GROMACS .gro file of C-alpha atoms in nm:
model
  512
    1MET     CA    1  -2.405  -0.429   7.276
    2TRP     CA    2  -2.193  -0.739   7.330
    3TRP     CA    3  -1.846  -0.567   7.206
    4LEU     CA    4  -1.894  -0.332   7.440
    5ASP     CA    5  -2.001  -0.552   7.679
    6ASN     CA    6  -1.735  -0.773   7.617
    7TYR     CA    7  -1.466  -0.500   7.521
    8SER     CA    8  -1.208  -0.476   7.800
    9LYS     CA    9  -1.223  -0.878   7.847
   10TYR     CA   10  -1.039  -0.879   7.468
   11LYS     CA   11  -0.896  -0.590   7.467
   12GLY     CA   12  -0.535  -0.665   7.381
   13LYS     CA   13  -0.599  -0.980   7.141
   14ILE     CA   14  -0.806  -0.673   6.947
   15ILE     CA   15  -0.480  -0.434   6.917
   16LEU     CA   16  -0.295  -0.725   6.881
   17LYS     CA   17  -0.486  -0.815   6.535
   18LEU     CA   18  -0.507  -0.458   6.435
   19LYS     CA   19  -0.151  -0.435   6.501
   20SER     CA   20  -0.054  -0.725   6.264
   21LEU     CA   21  -0.275  -0.608   5.975
   22ILE     CA   22  -0.156  -0.225   5.967
   23PHE     CA   23   0.249  -0.481   6.032
   24LEU     CA   24   0.099  -0.668   5.667
   25TYR     CA   25  -0.093  -0.376   5.496
   26ILE     CA   26   0.260  -0.211   5.558
   27LEU     CA   27   0.474  -0.467   5.405
   28SER     CA   28   0.235  -0.521   5.135
   29LEU     CA   29   0.304  -0.171   5.011
   30LEU     CA   30   0.656  -0.203   5.039
   31PHE     CA   31   0.652  -0.514   4.863
   32PHE     CA   32   0.483  -0.386   4.530
   33SER     CA   33   0.696  -0.076   4.507
   34CYS     CA   34   1.020  -0.269   4.533
   35SER     CA   35   0.882  -0.530   4.268
   36GLU     CA   36   1.004  -0.551   3.966
   37ASP     CA   37   0.725  -0.570   3.745
   38SER     CA   38   0.622  -0.228   3.898
   39ILE     CA   39   0.633   0.071   3.716
   40ASN     CA   40   0.602   0.433   3.879
   41ILE     CA   41   0.598   0.585   3.542
   42LYS     CA   42   0.773   0.593   3.195
   43ALA     CA   43   0.745   0.656   2.863
   44ILE     CA   44   0.682   0.434   2.587
   45LYS     CA   45   0.608   0.309   2.195
   46PRO     CA   46   0.839   0.650   2.086
   47THR     CA   47   0.669   0.797   1.735
   48CYS     CA   48   0.834   1.092   1.525
   49GLU     CA   49   0.557   1.211   1.289
   50ASN     CA   50   0.302   0.959   1.465
   51ARG     CA   51   0.485   0.668   1.358
   52ILE     CA   52   0.731   0.412   1.462
   53GLU     CA   53   1.052   0.441   1.358
   54PRO     CA   54   0.988   0.644   0.992
   55MET     CA   55   1.199   0.620   0.700
   56GLY     CA   56   1.185   0.879   0.459
   57ILE     CA   57   1.102   1.196   0.626
   58ASP     CA   58   1.120   1.547   0.462
   59ILE     CA   59   1.007   1.745   0.782
   60LEU     CA   60   1.295   1.938   0.846
   61HIS     CA   61   1.155   1.980   1.251
   62PRO     CA   62   0.971   1.650   1.245
   63HIS     CA   63   0.705   1.586   1.532
   64LEU     CA   64   0.805   1.348   1.830
   65GLY     CA   65   0.574   1.182   2.077
   66TRP     CA   66   0.525   0.900   2.330
   67GLU     CA   67   0.274   0.720   2.532
   68LEU     CA   68   0.270   0.724   2.941
   69ILE     CA   69   0.256   0.369   3.167
   70SER     CA   70   0.275   0.326   3.555
   71THR     CA   71   0.168   0.013   3.781
   72PHE     CA   72  -0.020   0.306   3.980
   73ARG     CA   73  -0.323   0.512   3.954
   74ASN     CA   74  -0.316   0.861   3.912
   75LYS     CA   75   0.013   0.944   3.788
   76LYS     CA   76   0.126   1.212   3.502
   77GLN     CA   77   0.382   1.367   3.343
   78SER     CA   78   0.511   1.676   3.512
   79ALA     CA   79   0.850   1.723   3.268
   80TYR     CA   80   1.025   1.576   3.044
   81GLN     CA   81   1.384   1.545   2.884
   82ILE     CA   82   1.464   1.455   2.520
   83LEU     CA   83   1.808   1.338   2.353
   84VAL     CA   84   1.851   1.281   1.963
   85SER     CA   85   2.217   1.167   1.811
   86ASP     CA   86   2.373   1.045   1.547
   87SER     CA   87   2.461   0.792   1.634
   88LYS     CA   88   2.333   0.478   1.851
   89GLU     CA   89   2.679   0.425   2.075
   90THR     CA   90   2.635   0.816   2.156
   91LEU     CA   91   2.306   0.819   2.253
   92ALA     CA   92   2.406   0.514   2.498
   93ASP     CA   93   2.620   0.720   2.653
   94SER     CA   94   2.314   0.924   2.720
   95MET     CA   95   2.470   1.214   2.513
   96GLY     CA   96   2.222   1.436   2.221
   97ASN     CA   97   2.469   1.563   1.996
   98LEU     CA   98   2.192   1.656   1.765
   99TRP     CA   99   1.958   1.817   2.053
  100ASP     CA  100   1.930   1.735   2.437
  101THR     CA  101   1.666   1.962   2.538
  102LYS     CA  102   1.730   1.921   2.943
  103LYS     CA  103   1.456   1.906   3.197
  104VAL     CA  104   1.143   2.089   3.045
  105ILE     CA  105   0.844   2.131   3.287
  106SER     CA  106   0.562   2.044   3.088
  107ASN     CA  107   0.295   1.745   3.086
  108GLN     CA  108   0.315   1.731   2.693
  109SER     CA  109   0.360   1.444   2.535
  110ILE     CA  110   0.299   1.448   2.160
  111GLN     CA  111   0.352   1.707   1.902
  112ILE     CA  112   0.660   1.812   2.025
  113GLU     CA  113   0.852   1.936   1.771
  114TYR     CA  114   1.250   1.904   1.716
  115LYS     CA  115   1.428   2.214   1.743
  116GLY     CA  116   1.814   2.102   1.750
  117LYS     CA  117   2.110   2.085   1.497
  118GLN     CA  118   2.009   2.121   1.132
  119LEU     CA  119   1.898   1.760   0.988
  120SER     CA  120   2.076   1.632   0.644
  121SER     CA  121   1.960   1.431   0.310
  122GLY     CA  122   1.984   1.072   0.416
  123MET     CA  123   2.070   1.099   0.838
  124THR     CA  124   1.971   0.836   1.061
  125CYS     CA  125   1.857   1.020   1.412
  126TYR     CA  126   1.835   0.816   1.732
  127TRP     CA  127   1.635   0.905   2.010
  128LYS     CA  128   1.494   0.863   2.364
  129VAL     CA  129   1.293   1.024   2.608
  130ARG     CA  130   1.257   1.026   2.998
  131VAL     CA  131   1.012   1.180   3.217
  132TRP     CA  132   0.898   1.335   3.553
  133ASP     CA  133   0.611   1.284   3.725
  134GLU     CA  134   0.414   1.447   3.939
  135ALA     CA  135   0.582   1.446   4.268
  136ASP     CA  136   0.895   1.497   4.086
  137ASN     CA  137   1.048   1.131   4.096
  138VAL     CA  138   1.223   1.085   3.732
  139SER     CA  139   1.187   0.739   3.496
  140ASP     CA  140   1.448   0.541   3.327
  141TRP     CA  141   1.501   0.582   2.997
  142SER     CA  142   1.238   0.474   2.703
  143GLU     CA  143   1.325   0.244   2.445
  144VAL     CA  144   1.606   0.370   2.137
  145ALA     CA  145   1.370   0.491   1.815
  146SER     CA  146   1.494   0.684   1.544
  147TRP     CA  147   1.427   0.797   1.238
  148GLU     CA  148   1.521   0.836   0.882
  149MET     CA  149   1.517   1.134   0.671
  150GLY     CA  150   1.489   1.117   0.313
  151LEU     CA  151   1.625   1.361  -0.050
  152LEU     CA  152   1.532   1.706   0.158
  153LYS     CA  153   1.650   1.917  -0.144
  154GLU     CA  154   1.569   1.876  -0.580
  155SER     CA  155   1.959   1.916  -0.656
  156ASP     CA  156   1.922   1.526  -0.388
  157TRP     CA  157   1.748   1.384  -0.715
  158LYS     CA  158   2.030   1.246  -0.948
  159ALA     CA  159   1.738   1.064  -1.141
  160GLU     CA  160   1.486   1.156  -1.451
  161TRP     CA  161   1.142   1.149  -1.480
  162ILE     CA  162   1.123   0.849  -1.780
  163ASN     CA  163   0.870   0.695  -1.980
  164ASP     CA  164   0.773   0.440  -2.240
  165GLY     CA  165   0.820   0.643  -2.557
  166LYS     CA  166   0.479   0.606  -2.688
  167ALA     CA  167   0.338   0.892  -2.848
  168GLY     CA  168  -0.023   0.937  -2.713
  169PRO     CA  169  -0.348   0.933  -2.891
  170GLN     CA  170  -0.441   1.114  -3.190
  171SER     CA  171  -0.794   1.052  -3.125
  172ILE     CA  172  -1.074   0.975  -2.906
  173ARG     CA  173  -1.128   0.619  -3.008
  174GLU     CA  174  -0.773   0.531  -2.961
  175TYR     CA  175  -0.782   0.628  -2.560
  176TYR     CA  176  -0.991   0.311  -2.567
  177GLU     CA  177  -0.806   0.044  -2.754
  178ASN     CA  178  -0.571  -0.143  -2.597
  179ASP     CA  179  -0.239   0.037  -2.432
  180PRO     CA  180  -0.013  -0.198  -2.204
  181ALA     CA  181   0.102  -0.104  -1.906
  182PRO     CA  182   0.487  -0.091  -1.978
  183LEU     CA  183   0.775  -0.267  -1.789
  184PHE     CA  184   1.123  -0.110  -1.754
  185ARG     CA  185   1.405  -0.272  -1.644
  186TYR     CA  186   1.746  -0.178  -1.535
  187GLU     CA  187   2.094  -0.416  -1.408
  188PHE     CA  188   2.332  -0.358  -1.184
  189LYS     CA  189   2.610  -0.523  -1.018
  190SER     CA  190   2.703  -0.533  -0.645
  191ASP     CA  191   3.023  -0.665  -0.528
  192LYS     CA  192   3.086  -0.495  -0.201
  193GLU     CA  193   2.987  -0.543   0.148
  194ILE     CA  194   2.668  -0.370   0.172
  195LYS     CA  195   2.629  -0.148   0.489
  196GLN     CA  196   2.261  -0.024   0.390
  197ALA     CA  197   2.068   0.029   0.019
  198ARG     CA  198   1.802   0.306   0.002
  199LEU     CA  199   1.520   0.324  -0.313
  200TYR     CA  200   1.344   0.609  -0.288
  201ILE     CA  201   1.056   0.601  -0.601
  202THR     CA  202   0.740   0.694  -0.722
  203GLY     CA  203   0.535   0.622  -1.035
  204LEU     CA  204   0.250   0.816  -1.198
  205GLY     CA  205  -0.058   0.732  -1.194
  206TYR     CA  206   0.092   0.392  -1.003
  207TYR     CA  207   0.355   0.168  -1.031
  208GLU     CA  208   0.498  -0.163  -0.874
  209ALA     CA  209   0.915  -0.212  -0.818
  210SER     CA  210   1.079  -0.541  -0.733
  211ILE     CA  211   1.393  -0.664  -0.674
  212ASN     CA  212   1.307  -0.971  -0.525
  213ARG     CA  213   0.989  -0.748  -0.437
  214VAL     CA  214   0.999  -0.425  -0.274
  215SER     CA  215   0.742  -0.351  -0.078
  216ASP     CA  216   0.370  -0.440   0.000
  217HIS     CA  217   0.212  -0.126  -0.067
  218VAL     CA  218  -0.057  -0.149  -0.349
  219LEU     CA  219  -0.154   0.187  -0.573
  220ASP     CA  220   0.096   0.402  -0.486
  221PRO     CA  221   0.166   0.688  -0.448
  222GLY     CA  222  -0.148   0.880  -0.264
  223TRP     CA  223  -0.302   1.123  -0.501
  224THR     CA  224  -0.231   1.493  -0.564
  225ASN     CA  225  -0.231   1.753  -0.776
  226TYR     CA  226   0.086   1.624  -0.967
  227SER     CA  227   0.082   1.956  -1.091
  228LYS     CA  228   0.185   2.064  -0.743
  229ARG     CA  229   0.361   1.801  -0.575
  230VAL     CA  230   0.394   1.397  -0.651
  231LEU     CA  231   0.419   1.206  -0.306
  232TYR     CA  232   0.763   0.948  -0.316
  233SER     CA  233   0.843   0.640  -0.053
  234THR     CA  234   1.153   0.497   0.065
  235TYR     CA  235   1.217   0.161   0.068
  236ASP     CA  236   1.478  -0.018   0.327
  237ILE     CA  237   1.568  -0.290   0.058
  238THR     CA  238   1.940  -0.367   0.230
  239ARG     CA  239   1.888  -0.732   0.202
  240GLN     CA  240   1.703  -0.747  -0.148
  241ILE     CA  241   2.019  -0.665  -0.352
  242ASN     CA  242   2.291  -0.906  -0.392
  243ASN     CA  243   2.615  -0.931  -0.404
  244GLY     CA  244   2.663  -0.941  -0.794
  245GLY     CA  245   2.420  -0.952  -1.047
  246ASN     CA  246   2.101  -0.756  -0.995
  247CYS     CA  247   1.788  -0.583  -1.148
  248ILE     CA  248   1.554  -0.307  -1.102
  249GLY     CA  249   1.232  -0.372  -1.280
  250VAL     CA  250   0.904  -0.144  -1.266
  251VAL     CA  251   0.553  -0.185  -1.393
  252LEU     CA  252   0.341   0.130  -1.455
  253GLY     CA  253  -0.007   0.166  -1.445
  254ASN     CA  254  -0.236   0.513  -1.569
  255GLY     CA  255  -0.401   0.549  -1.221
  256TRP     CA  256  -0.519   0.926  -1.234
  257PHE     CA  257  -0.233   1.056  -1.407
  258ASN     CA  258  -0.364   0.855  -1.777
  259PRO     CA  259  -0.763   0.852  -1.732
  260LEU     CA  260  -0.952   0.757  -2.015
  261PRO     CA  261  -1.172   1.066  -2.148
  262MET     CA  262  -1.490   0.935  -2.054
  263THR     CA  263  -1.720   1.241  -1.932
  264MET     CA  264  -1.831   1.136  -1.603
  265TRP     CA  265  -2.219   1.248  -1.513
  266GLY     CA  266  -2.226   1.291  -1.873
  267LYS     CA  267  -2.007   1.620  -1.840
  268TYR     CA  268  -1.660   1.573  -1.620
  269ASN     CA  269  -1.386   1.498  -1.824
  270LEU     CA  270  -1.096   1.375  -1.601
  271ARG     CA  271  -0.819   1.468  -1.840
  272ASP     CA  272  -0.951   1.828  -1.838
  273ALA     CA  273  -0.946   1.830  -1.536
  274LEU     CA  274  -0.609   1.658  -1.407
  275PRO     CA  275  -0.272   1.703  -1.491
  276ASN     CA  276  -0.195   1.437  -1.761
  277GLY     CA  277   0.036   1.247  -1.965
  278ARG     CA  278   0.197   0.955  -2.021
  279PRO     CA  279   0.220   0.692  -1.760
  280GLN     CA  280   0.610   0.725  -1.614
  281PHE     CA  281   0.845   0.710  -1.322
  282ILE     CA  282   1.199   0.860  -1.105
  283ALA     CA  283   1.438   0.625  -0.923
  284GLN     CA  284   1.712   0.652  -0.779
  285LEU     CA  285   1.914   0.374  -0.536
  286LYS     CA  286   2.183   0.451  -0.328
  287ILE     CA  287   2.391   0.166  -0.163
  288ASP     CA  288   2.631   0.243   0.071
  289TYR     CA  289   2.908  -0.025   0.139
  290VAL     CA  290   3.056  -0.054   0.470
  291ASP     CA  291   3.413   0.063   0.347
  292GLY     CA  292   3.262   0.365   0.319
  293THR     CA  293   3.225   0.395  -0.028
  294SER     CA  294   2.884   0.492  -0.233
  295GLN     CA  295   2.724   0.346  -0.517
  296ILE     CA  296   2.376   0.518  -0.708
  297ILE     CA  297   2.149   0.405  -0.986
  298VAL     CA  298   1.924   0.634  -1.114
  299SER     CA  299   1.635   0.606  -1.364
  300ASN     CA  300   1.755   0.745  -1.706
  301GLU     CA  301   1.736   0.683  -2.077
  302LYS     CA  302   1.962   0.408  -2.046
  303TRP     CA  303   1.663   0.164  -1.889
  304GLU     CA  304   1.474  -0.072  -2.140
  305THR     CA  305   1.123  -0.109  -2.127
  306HIS     CA  306   0.883  -0.287  -2.345
  307VAL     CA  307   0.491  -0.403  -2.301
  308GLY     CA  308   0.354  -0.594  -2.045
  309PRO     CA  309   0.053  -0.893  -2.014
  310ILE     CA  310  -0.184  -0.589  -1.894
  311LEU     CA  311  -0.322  -0.483  -2.209
  312ARG     CA  312  -0.608  -0.227  -2.028
  313ASN     CA  313  -0.573  -0.039  -1.668
  314ASN     CA  314  -0.862   0.181  -1.516
  315ILE     CA  315  -0.942   0.300  -1.202
  316TYR     CA  316  -1.290   0.267  -1.275
  317LEU     CA  317  -1.370   0.037  -1.589
  318GLY     CA  318  -1.107  -0.192  -1.416
  319GLU     CA  319  -0.852  -0.459  -1.642
  320VAL     CA  320  -0.797  -0.685  -1.892
  321TYR     CA  321  -0.446  -0.894  -1.885
  322ASP     CA  322  -0.355  -1.167  -2.090
  323ALA     CA  323  -0.143  -1.422  -1.966
  324ARG     CA  324   0.020  -1.552  -2.290
  325LYS     CA  325   0.147  -1.214  -2.288
  326GLU     CA  326   0.390  -1.230  -1.946
  327ILE     CA  327   0.759  -1.244  -1.982
  328ASN     CA  328   0.941  -1.477  -1.762
  329ASP     CA  329   1.198  -1.340  -1.577
  330TRP     CA  330   1.219  -0.988  -1.716
  331ASN     CA  331   1.313  -0.825  -1.424
  332THR     CA  332   1.640  -1.053  -1.327
  333PHE     CA  333   1.977  -1.059  -1.396
  334GLY     CA  334   2.117  -1.188  -1.712
  335PHE     CA  335   1.783  -1.161  -1.892
  336ASN     CA  336   1.785  -1.114  -2.303
  337ASP     CA  337   1.656  -0.786  -2.310
  338SER     CA  338   1.801  -0.778  -2.656
  339ASN     CA  339   1.458  -0.660  -2.805
  340TRP     CA  340   1.349  -0.409  -2.531
  341ARG     CA  341   1.401  -0.047  -2.639
  342ASN     CA  342   1.583   0.223  -2.455
  343ALA     CA  343   1.325   0.430  -2.215
  344LYS     CA  344   1.299   0.807  -2.331
  345ILE     CA  345   1.315   1.109  -2.036
  346ALA     CA  346   0.951   1.263  -1.977
  347LYS     CA  347   0.846   1.592  -2.060
  348GLU     CA  348   0.540   1.672  -1.860
  349GLU     CA  349   0.594   1.959  -1.574
  350LEU     CA  350   0.567   1.822  -1.289
  351GLY     CA  351   0.555   1.964  -0.893
  352LYS     CA  352   0.780   1.875  -0.628
  353LEU     CA  353   0.886   1.550  -0.512
  354GLN     CA  354   0.761   1.471  -0.137
  355ALA     CA  355   0.758   1.252   0.099
  356GLN     CA  356   0.441   1.045   0.165
  357ASN     CA  357   0.382   1.047   0.488
  358GLN     CA  358   0.064   0.861   0.518
  359PRO     CA  359  -0.013   0.555   0.558
  360PRO     CA  360   0.018   0.274   0.244
  361ILE     CA  361  -0.206   0.155   0.081
  362LYS     CA  362  -0.249  -0.242   0.178
  363ILE     CA  363  -0.425  -0.589   0.163
  364THR     CA  364  -0.513  -0.530   0.521
  365GLY     CA  365  -0.746  -0.830   0.486
  366LYS     CA  366  -0.917  -1.225   0.309
  367LEU     CA  367  -1.295  -1.248   0.280
  368LYS     CA  368  -1.423  -1.593   0.179
  369PRO     CA  369  -1.700  -1.643  -0.072
  370ILE     CA  370  -2.037  -1.738   0.188
  371LYS     CA  371  -2.220  -1.889  -0.134
  372ILE     CA  372  -2.204  -1.920  -0.476
  373THR     CA  373  -2.489  -1.980  -0.687
  374GLU     CA  374  -2.619  -2.014  -1.048
  375PRO     CA  375  -2.874  -1.773  -1.146
  376LYS     CA  376  -2.845  -1.853  -1.512
  377PRO     CA  377  -2.636  -2.128  -1.692
  378ASN     CA  378  -2.248  -2.079  -1.683
  379VAL     CA  379  -2.331  -1.756  -1.525
  380TYR     CA  380  -2.164  -1.781  -1.155
  381ILE     CA  381  -2.224  -1.543  -0.891
  382PHE     CA  382  -1.965  -1.508  -0.540
  383ASP     CA  383  -2.147  -1.329  -0.276
  384MET     CA  384  -1.838  -1.251  -0.013
  385GLY     CA  385  -2.089  -1.158   0.245
  386GLN     CA  386  -2.015  -0.790   0.295
  387ASN     CA  387  -1.921  -0.471   0.122
  388TYR     CA  388  -1.535  -0.401   0.063
  389ALA     CA  389  -1.301  -0.216  -0.148
  390GLY     CA  390  -1.067  -0.367  -0.317
  391TRP     CA  391  -0.952  -0.699  -0.528
  392VAL     CA  392  -1.071  -1.052  -0.590
  393LYS     CA  393  -0.780  -1.355  -0.621
  394LEU     CA  394  -0.885  -1.557  -0.904
  395LYS     CA  395  -0.770  -1.951  -0.935
  396VAL     CA  396  -0.803  -2.103  -1.256
  397GLU     CA  397  -0.687  -2.413  -1.467
  398ALA     CA  398  -0.819  -2.383  -1.818
  399PRO     CA  399  -0.692  -2.403  -2.227
  400ALA     CA  400  -0.471  -2.097  -2.303
  401GLY     CA  401  -0.692  -1.833  -2.457
  402THR     CA  402  -0.979  -1.888  -2.250
  403LYS     CA  403  -1.118  -1.509  -2.150
  404ILE     CA  404  -1.296  -1.533  -1.805
  405LYS     CA  405  -1.492  -1.220  -1.737
  406LEU     CA  406  -1.504  -1.064  -1.359
  407ARG     CA  407  -1.759  -0.803  -1.297
  408TYR     CA  408  -1.888  -0.660  -0.968
  409GLY     CA  409  -2.175  -0.550  -0.806
  410GLU     CA  410  -2.326  -0.460  -0.426
  411LEU     CA  411  -2.685  -0.582  -0.484
  412LEU     CA  412  -2.858  -0.857  -0.692
  413TYR     CA  413  -3.170  -0.820  -0.844
  414LYS     CA  414  -3.478  -1.022  -0.738
  415ASP     CA  415  -3.395  -1.345  -0.981
  416GLY     CA  416  -3.060  -1.366  -0.862
  417THR     CA  417  -2.834  -1.225  -1.097
  418LEU     CA  418  -2.560  -0.931  -1.053
  419ASN     CA  419  -2.729  -0.572  -1.040
  420GLY     CA  420  -2.429  -0.414  -1.157
  421MET     CA  421  -2.564  -0.097  -1.183
  422THR     CA  422  -2.492  -0.049  -0.809
  423SER     CA  423  -2.104  -0.015  -0.873
  424VAL     CA  424  -2.106   0.178  -1.261
  425ALA     CA  425  -1.870   0.486  -1.238
  426GLY     CA  426  -2.006   0.843  -1.245
  427GLN     CA  427  -2.377   0.741  -1.337
  428ILE     CA  428  -2.289   0.631  -1.720
  429LYS     CA  429  -2.580   0.391  -1.757
  430GLY     CA  430  -2.653   0.387  -2.105
  431ARG     CA  431  -2.792   0.680  -2.356
  432LYS     CA  432  -2.875   1.046  -2.338
  433LYS     CA  433  -3.240   1.119  -2.486
  434ASP     CA  434  -3.083   1.244  -2.807
  435GLY     CA  435  -2.918   0.904  -2.851
  436SER     CA  436  -2.531   0.988  -2.764
  437LEU     CA  437  -2.348   0.838  -2.521
  438ILE     CA  438  -2.323   0.959  -2.133
  439ALA     CA  439  -1.934   0.880  -2.156
  440GLY     CA  440  -1.889   1.095  -2.447
  441PRO     CA  441  -1.769   0.938  -2.829
  442PHE     CA  442  -1.638   0.564  -2.880
  443GLY     CA  443  -1.669   0.571  -2.457
  444PRO     CA  444  -1.866   0.303  -2.310
  445ASP     CA  445  -2.226   0.212  -2.290
  446THR     CA  446  -2.257   0.120  -1.937
  447ALA     CA  447  -1.890   0.169  -1.704
  448TRP     CA  448  -1.910  -0.120  -1.521
  449GLN     CA  449  -1.663  -0.257  -1.357
  450SER     CA  450  -1.500  -0.563  -1.453
  451ASP     CA  451  -1.209  -0.761  -1.499
  452THR     CA  452  -1.092  -0.979  -1.810
  453TYR     CA  453  -0.854  -1.274  -1.721
  454ILE     CA  454  -0.721  -1.428  -2.026
  455THR     CA  455  -0.534  -1.770  -1.944
  456LYS     CA  456  -0.219  -1.908  -2.047
  457GLY     CA  457  -0.276  -2.294  -2.022
  458LYS     CA  458   0.002  -2.380  -1.821
  459GLY     CA  459  -0.172  -2.634  -1.476
  460VAL     CA  460  -0.335  -2.369  -1.202
  461GLU     CA  461  -0.334  -2.009  -1.244
  462PHE     CA  462  -0.416  -1.724  -1.056
  463TYR     CA  463  -0.464  -1.382  -1.099
  464THR     CA  464  -0.516  -1.060  -0.860
  465PRO     CA  465  -0.567  -0.683  -1.085
  466LYS     CA  466  -0.269  -0.426  -1.010
  467PHE     CA  467  -0.393  -0.075  -1.070
  468THR     CA  468  -0.734  -0.055  -1.034
  469PHE     CA  469  -0.968  -0.170  -0.745
  470HIS     CA  470  -1.346  -0.216  -0.702
  471ALA     CA  471  -1.651  -0.184  -0.454
  472PHE     CA  472  -1.860  -0.511  -0.434
  473ARG     CA  473  -2.025  -0.758  -0.250
  474TYR     CA  474  -2.073  -1.009  -0.547
  475VAL     CA  475  -1.860  -1.108  -0.810
  476GLU     CA  476  -2.063  -1.211  -1.169
  477VAL     CA  477  -1.781  -1.497  -1.302
  478THR     CA  478  -1.861  -1.603  -1.651
  479GLY     CA  479  -1.621  -1.785  -1.919
  480TYR     CA  480  -1.517  -1.997  -1.629
  481PRO     CA  481  -1.401  -2.382  -1.815
  482GLY     CA  482  -1.663  -2.612  -1.586
  483LYS     CA  483  -1.850  -2.496  -1.267
  484PRO     CA  484  -1.570  -2.312  -0.980
  485SER     CA  485  -1.586  -2.428  -0.678
  486ILE     CA  486  -1.647  -2.206  -0.432
  487ASP     CA  487  -1.224  -2.124  -0.323
  488ALA     CA  488  -1.200  -2.000  -0.695
  489ILE     CA  489  -1.260  -1.639  -0.533
  490GLU     CA  490  -1.079  -1.532  -0.258
  491GLY     CA  491  -1.154  -1.137  -0.203
  492LEU     CA  492  -0.849  -0.932  -0.065
  493ARG     CA  493  -0.970  -0.631   0.106
  494LEU     CA  494  -0.760  -0.297   0.054
  495SER     CA  495  -0.685  -0.042   0.287
  496SER     CA  496  -0.498   0.256   0.443
  497ALA     CA  497  -0.281   0.075   0.654
  498LEU     CA  498  -0.353   0.212   0.961
  499THR     CA  499  -0.274   0.112   1.367
  500LYS     CA  500  -0.518  -0.036   1.533
  501THR     CA  501  -0.675   0.148   1.847
  502GLY     CA  502  -0.954   0.024   1.943
  503SER     CA  503  -1.254  -0.192   1.861
  504PHE     CA  504  -1.642  -0.183   1.960
  505GLU     CA  505  -1.862  -0.511   2.073
  506CYS     CA  506  -2.246  -0.489   2.209
  507SER     CA  507  -2.541  -0.701   2.209
  508ASN     CA  508  -2.649  -0.569   1.865
  509GLU     CA  509  -2.506  -0.806   1.591
  510LEU     CA  510  -2.640  -0.555   1.386
  511PHE     CA  511  -2.438  -0.301   1.470
  512ASN     CA  512  -2.116  -0.568   1.522
   0.00000   0.00000   0.00000
């Protein structure tokens, strides 16, 4: 072969080139290993109870975790050390005055139970972690993370459950009459520099709170057996508190706590199966000032209440909203509430207040209609392009008192009209063979999913429900003044606000 015949001739050059290649290879290894961007192994994205920077934890021994990164292949954790402190300053000195695990030989990086000093209500814990690789090389410390404890003992709650004091219906018929969602307000002053402010709150069945809008949660709290436990949320409202006068506002919906006495499938009455009562809430606001003092505002009989513009609200049947009954600035400081009345202490027996740890429901997507049709005169069908659970946002300009009805369904009939039967609640469709209503006395003949909006007649108006949700693709709109444009409806998809961890795509568009 040629190279054998000429080896002796080119031997020196071949050896020189091999040495050069080996030198370059070693040099590249040294370069990459010393690069500022190279990471042997490190812990990132520290979590507590599977959440980043959670607030209002009531688990006495929360579980910690992290992810691992490295710029090299085949790296693994062989040990870890966690430091937990009650201040950032102490942690910066690599001291864990609440918990120092020391070096723990383990590859575990999730569900590591806190076993440090006892934690107290409202306490903020700061922590970081470092890890060792399979060759016992130690990493840098992770970024500093934190978690904050909620109200751990029943005695920590100084607030009381309150409602509007209205007597419950005295007959089945009264359940189906208008029962406006109550509004509540309370004014307070804050005249010192604020360190932090926390609002602990929940309401049954649903609530929406405002101090310049508390959060983007909707349909709160999560559904539980209210006789055993009720979930509350903790909000950081430090920036919402004004220097001077402030007002907390709360709106209550019926949710699962004040359902209608409809007999689902002709036999199940939710009021017989679930704890129930008048809509009510409990709220406790704690303001810590820079000077070391604190102020606590609690729900009690000093709060004021009044009926609002939501005339009816039901999870299954939807809402009726009369914008003419809106009360401007009702949840702002200085509002004249002389015709409001005092709230009342609620009497229902409820379970333990417990922190809501699951991700809240939020608006997680917005949809534009792909088509609008008019299968019958003045009956408009908006095609949202996909089935989803949530709401629509209505845009309209009309004289005061115009009644616009939105009805929902998953399919259309052959003539293009809405097949609302595809989303009827509890198979309440018409009557039994003996002529009686499937829903029971005074119930709906058919349990359509629908919302009704009555305009106030002051320019362009927008309406979105609060205390109901629907499952649908098509929206039937009747009562609209003139022909609506396709932007008269916007879809708002609701779901638990889960962190996206992956995606899927393939060559089949149907699967996609």
